[in-house]
Amino acid sequence: MQAPLTAHRPALSARRLDGVLDWARMFSGLGLAVFMLGHTLLAASVLLGPAAMNAVAARLEAGGAHQLGGPLIFLLFLAHFALVARKLPLRPEEQKTLWLHARLIHHADTWLWLAQAATGAAILFMGAYHMWTVLADLPITALKSAQALRTEPWRLGFYLLLAPLVHAHLGLGLYRIAVKWGVVGRAGRKRFKTFATFLILASAALSLATLSRLWFLGA
């Protein structure tokens, strides 16, 4: 006897909801990636001189980017983590099983997923702290940023760790989105990995150059 149609509705609704949440996770991740690349470029304006960075920050603040955009990005950041957490092995036994399977199958993309999850966990706390401290101490100026690094040297270590983590997470996320949603086929994975690696190294190098410029600016 054929099962009543209503018996399939909860499962179908759950699958549809899961699909919607997967799309939301992807778009929130893409939005944060675009923001982070833009943030990296704008912060790097200090390489052209303190006046250039101050002008960029003042223009953004005049347009409400810091007062309105900052909190919105912070909420998007938290929403993205909540969406990602649905797929993470949060219980110790789940983490142990995943680690054993990763070692057993030796699949490169599985290790990349683990790296993405690990960097994301670190970024959750470090990124939240960074955004909170920046938004609580507006306006942004080159000299203020430089003096914060010089007067509290631990901040330099903090950002020297955070910057590579963010850019690695960004590159890994773009690669996984491209593979999962069929943007890149099996034949194109190697080329896209090369592109993602270049993006990670170039953006991280730019962030480190920005930190170096701020450090010496505060001397």
Tab-separated table of C-alpha atoms in Angstrom:
chain	number	residue	atom	x	y	z
A	1	MET	CA	0.000	0.000	0.000
A	2	GLN	CA	1.299	3.425	-0.870
A	3	ALA	CA	2.078	5.592	2.153
A	4	PRO	CA	-0.048	8.712	2.569
A	5	LEU	CA	1.454	11.792	0.997
A	6	THR	CA	1.346	13.613	4.330
A	7	ALA	CA	3.859	11.126	5.756
A	8	HIS	CA	6.534	12.541	3.454
A	9	ARG	CA	5.868	16.194	4.147
A	10	PRO	CA	7.975	16.627	7.309
A	11	ALA	CA	11.025	15.035	5.655
A	12	LEU	CA	10.544	17.101	2.500
A	13	SER	CA	10.157	20.292	4.528
A	14	ALA	CA	13.307	19.463	6.489
A	15	ARG	CA	15.258	18.909	3.282
A	16	ARG	CA	14.004	22.185	1.845
A	17	LEU	CA	14.926	24.029	5.039
A	18	ASP	CA	18.349	22.408	5.003
A	19	GLY	CA	18.835	23.542	1.413
A	20	VAL	CA	17.773	27.100	2.222
A	21	LEU	CA	20.172	27.209	5.171
A	22	ASP	CA	22.989	25.893	2.976
A	23	TRP	CA	22.358	28.707	0.496
A	24	ALA	CA	22.277	31.204	3.357
A	25	ARG	CA	25.578	29.843	4.643
A	26	MET	CA	27.143	30.182	1.200
A	27	PHE	CA	25.943	33.734	0.601
A	28	SER	CA	26.858	34.883	4.101
A	29	GLY	CA	30.335	33.446	3.572
A	30	LEU	CA	30.669	35.133	0.194
A	31	GLY	CA	29.505	38.417	1.682
A	32	LEU	CA	32.097	38.206	4.441
A	33	ALA	CA	34.804	37.268	1.923
A	34	VAL	CA	34.024	40.316	-0.208
A	35	PHE	CA	34.001	42.507	2.895
A	36	MET	CA	37.323	41.122	4.100
A	37	LEU	CA	39.050	41.664	0.760
A	38	GLY	CA	37.704	45.208	0.651
A	39	HIS	CA	38.753	45.787	4.270
A	40	THR	CA	42.261	44.554	3.469
A	41	LEU	CA	42.588	46.925	0.526
A	42	LEU	CA	41.209	49.909	2.440
A	43	ALA	CA	43.429	49.305	5.461
A	44	ALA	CA	46.407	49.015	3.112
A	45	SER	CA	45.846	52.645	2.124
A	46	VAL	CA	48.227	53.446	4.988
A	47	LEU	CA	51.015	52.188	2.720
A	48	LEU	CA	50.412	55.377	0.711
A	49	GLY	CA	50.752	57.416	3.889
A	50	PRO	CA	48.794	58.180	7.069
A	51	ALA	CA	46.838	60.937	5.311
A	52	ALA	CA	45.555	58.453	2.742
A	53	MET	CA	44.265	56.064	5.421
A	54	ASN	CA	42.716	58.922	7.400
A	55	ALA	CA	40.937	60.193	4.281
A	56	VAL	CA	39.537	56.740	3.498
A	57	ALA	CA	38.372	56.215	7.107
A	58	ALA	CA	36.806	59.690	7.267
A	59	ARG	CA	34.906	59.162	4.032
A	60	LEU	CA	33.577	55.803	5.198
A	61	GLU	CA	32.527	57.242	8.535
A	62	ALA	CA	30.839	60.214	6.884
A	63	GLY	CA	28.772	57.748	4.864
A	64	GLY	CA	27.809	55.797	7.972
A	65	ALA	CA	29.842	52.733	7.002
A	66	HIS	CA	31.332	52.363	10.464
A	67	GLN	CA	28.271	53.231	12.533
A	68	LEU	CA	25.762	51.235	10.473
A	69	GLY	CA	27.831	48.870	8.341
A	70	GLY	CA	30.045	47.757	11.218
A	71	PRO	CA	27.218	46.353	13.372
A	72	LEU	CA	25.620	44.751	10.298
A	73	ILE	CA	28.868	43.000	9.402
A	74	PHE	CA	29.178	41.875	13.010
A	75	LEU	CA	25.666	40.373	12.876
A	76	LEU	CA	26.443	38.719	9.521
A	77	PHE	CA	29.617	37.311	11.077
A	78	LEU	CA	27.645	35.754	13.954
A	79	ALA	CA	24.901	34.496	11.633
A	80	HIS	CA	27.465	32.829	9.386
A	81	PHE	CA	29.005	31.024	12.338
A	82	ALA	CA	25.575	29.851	13.509
A	83	LEU	CA	24.825	28.498	10.019
A	84	VAL	CA	28.205	26.767	9.815
A	85	ALA	CA	27.888	25.298	13.318
A	86	ARG	CA	24.984	23.141	12.080
A	87	LYS	CA	27.479	21.078	10.079
A	88	LEU	CA	30.335	21.002	12.580
A	89	PRO	CA	31.125	18.004	14.795
A	90	LEU	CA	30.816	19.793	18.133
A	91	ARG	CA	30.723	16.775	20.438
A	92	PRO	CA	34.074	15.152	21.373
A	93	GLU	CA	33.043	11.735	20.059
A	94	GLU	CA	32.064	13.273	16.707
A	95	GLN	CA	35.387	15.084	16.478
A	96	LYS	CA	37.273	11.892	17.278
A	97	THR	CA	35.382	9.959	14.596
A	98	LEU	CA	35.981	12.658	11.984
A	99	TRP	CA	39.694	12.777	12.803
A	100	LEU	CA	39.994	8.989	12.510
A	101	HIS	CA	38.154	8.984	9.158
A	102	ALA	CA	40.324	11.807	7.818
A	103	ARG	CA	43.482	9.885	8.698
A	104	LEU	CA	42.050	6.707	7.231
A	105	ILE	CA	40.935	7.967	3.810
A	106	HIS	CA	43.765	10.499	3.254
A	107	HIS	CA	41.520	12.721	1.139
A	108	ALA	CA	42.971	16.188	0.502
A	109	ASP	CA	39.620	17.985	0.500
A	110	THR	CA	38.735	16.432	3.857
A	111	TRP	CA	41.893	17.915	5.363
A	112	LEU	CA	41.050	21.258	3.774
A	113	TRP	CA	37.625	21.125	5.402
A	114	LEU	CA	39.239	20.419	8.779
A	115	ALA	CA	41.608	23.352	8.240
A	116	GLN	CA	38.672	25.587	7.359
A	117	ALA	CA	36.776	24.511	10.479
A	118	ALA	CA	39.811	25.069	12.716
A	119	THR	CA	40.569	28.525	11.318
A	120	GLY	CA	36.889	29.441	11.572
A	121	ALA	CA	36.764	28.487	15.262
A	122	ALA	CA	39.769	30.700	16.002
A	123	ILE	CA	38.387	33.579	13.921
A	124	LEU	CA	35.061	33.462	15.779
A	125	PHE	CA	36.667	34.671	19.009
A	126	MET	CA	39.533	36.730	17.612
A	127	GLY	CA	37.434	38.401	14.920
A	128	ALA	CA	34.634	39.210	17.362
A	129	TYR	CA	37.139	40.848	19.718
A	130	HIS	CA	38.704	42.852	16.873
A	131	MET	CA	35.377	44.159	15.599
A	132	TRP	CA	34.167	45.016	19.090
A	133	THR	CA	37.301	47.004	19.985
A	134	VAL	CA	37.327	48.876	16.662
A	135	LEU	CA	33.644	49.834	16.767
A	136	ALA	CA	33.938	50.894	20.403
A	137	ASP	CA	36.794	53.303	19.649
A	138	LEU	CA	35.741	55.321	16.612
A	139	PRO	CA	36.895	57.244	14.646
A	140	ILE	CA	39.647	55.205	12.999
A	141	THR	CA	42.902	57.036	12.304
A	142	ALA	CA	46.326	55.839	11.255
A	143	LEU	CA	48.064	57.321	14.285
A	144	LYS	CA	45.565	55.826	16.744
A	145	SER	CA	45.978	52.389	15.177
A	146	ALA	CA	49.770	52.721	15.215
A	147	GLN	CA	49.887	53.852	18.827
A	148	ALA	CA	47.681	50.926	19.898
A	149	LEU	CA	50.222	48.517	18.428
A	150	ARG	CA	53.179	50.284	20.032
A	151	THR	CA	51.703	50.830	23.489
A	152	GLU	CA	50.236	47.310	23.677
A	153	PRO	CA	52.716	45.079	21.800
A	154	TRP	CA	50.570	41.979	22.371
A	155	ARG	CA	48.209	43.446	19.779
A	156	LEU	CA	50.886	43.014	17.128
A	157	GLY	CA	51.132	39.301	17.898
A	158	PHE	CA	47.349	39.080	17.930
A	159	TYR	CA	47.040	40.559	14.435
A	160	LEU	CA	50.058	38.667	13.109
A	161	LEU	CA	48.109	35.517	13.974
A	162	LEU	CA	44.642	36.736	12.999
A	163	ALA	CA	45.556	38.013	9.527
A	164	PRO	CA	46.880	34.693	8.115
A	165	LEU	CA	43.996	32.788	9.741
A	166	VAL	CA	41.402	35.056	8.124
A	167	HIS	CA	42.943	34.918	4.669
A	168	ALA	CA	43.464	31.149	4.835
A	169	HIS	CA	39.830	30.677	5.889
A	170	LEU	CA	38.695	32.963	3.079
A	171	GLY	CA	40.637	31.088	0.393
A	172	LEU	CA	39.572	27.681	1.671
A	173	GLY	CA	35.958	28.815	1.832
A	174	LEU	CA	35.952	30.062	-1.749
A	175	TYR	CA	37.471	26.778	-2.932
A	176	ARG	CA	34.916	24.666	-1.079
A	177	ILE	CA	32.001	26.782	-2.342
A	178	ALA	CA	33.266	26.462	-5.919
A	179	VAL	CA	33.570	22.687	-5.603
A	180	LYS	CA	30.324	22.076	-3.700
A	181	TRP	CA	28.134	24.111	-6.033
A	182	GLY	CA	29.708	22.848	-9.242
A	183	VAL	CA	31.458	26.067	-10.250
A	184	VAL	CA	34.670	24.062	-10.557
A	185	GLY	CA	34.658	20.496	-11.837
A	186	ARG	CA	37.103	17.764	-10.908
A	187	ALA	CA	39.371	18.698	-13.814
A	188	GLY	CA	39.569	22.324	-12.714
A	189	ARG	CA	40.227	21.775	-9.016
A	190	LYS	CA	44.005	21.966	-9.308
A	191	ARG	CA	43.863	25.314	-11.101
A	192	PHE	CA	41.371	26.718	-8.606
A	193	LYS	CA	43.548	25.541	-5.713
A	194	THR	CA	46.432	27.438	-7.269
A	195	PHE	CA	44.253	30.544	-7.536
A	196	ALA	CA	43.036	30.162	-3.923
A	197	THR	CA	46.615	29.724	-2.708
A	198	PHE	CA	47.705	32.858	-4.555
A	199	LEU	CA	44.774	34.791	-3.100
A	200	ILE	CA	45.643	33.637	0.430
A	201	LEU	CA	49.325	34.539	0.102
A	202	ALA	CA	48.756	37.875	-1.647
A	203	SER	CA	46.059	39.108	0.735
A	204	ALA	CA	47.952	37.907	3.820
A	205	ALA	CA	51.129	39.607	2.574
A	206	LEU	CA	49.205	42.857	2.090
A	207	SER	CA	47.810	42.664	5.625
A	208	LEU	CA	51.271	41.986	7.053
A	209	ALA	CA	52.705	44.918	5.096
A	210	THR	CA	49.948	47.115	6.552
A	211	LEU	CA	50.778	45.974	10.092
A	212	SER	CA	54.458	46.642	9.486
A	213	ARG	CA	53.729	50.163	8.237
A	214	LEU	CA	51.553	50.911	11.264
A	215	TRP	CA	54.165	49.547	13.653
A	216	PHE	CA	56.902	51.800	12.347
A	217	LEU	CA	54.495	54.710	12.030
A	218	GLY	CA	53.957	54.589	15.772
A	219	ALA	CA	57.675	54.625	16.551
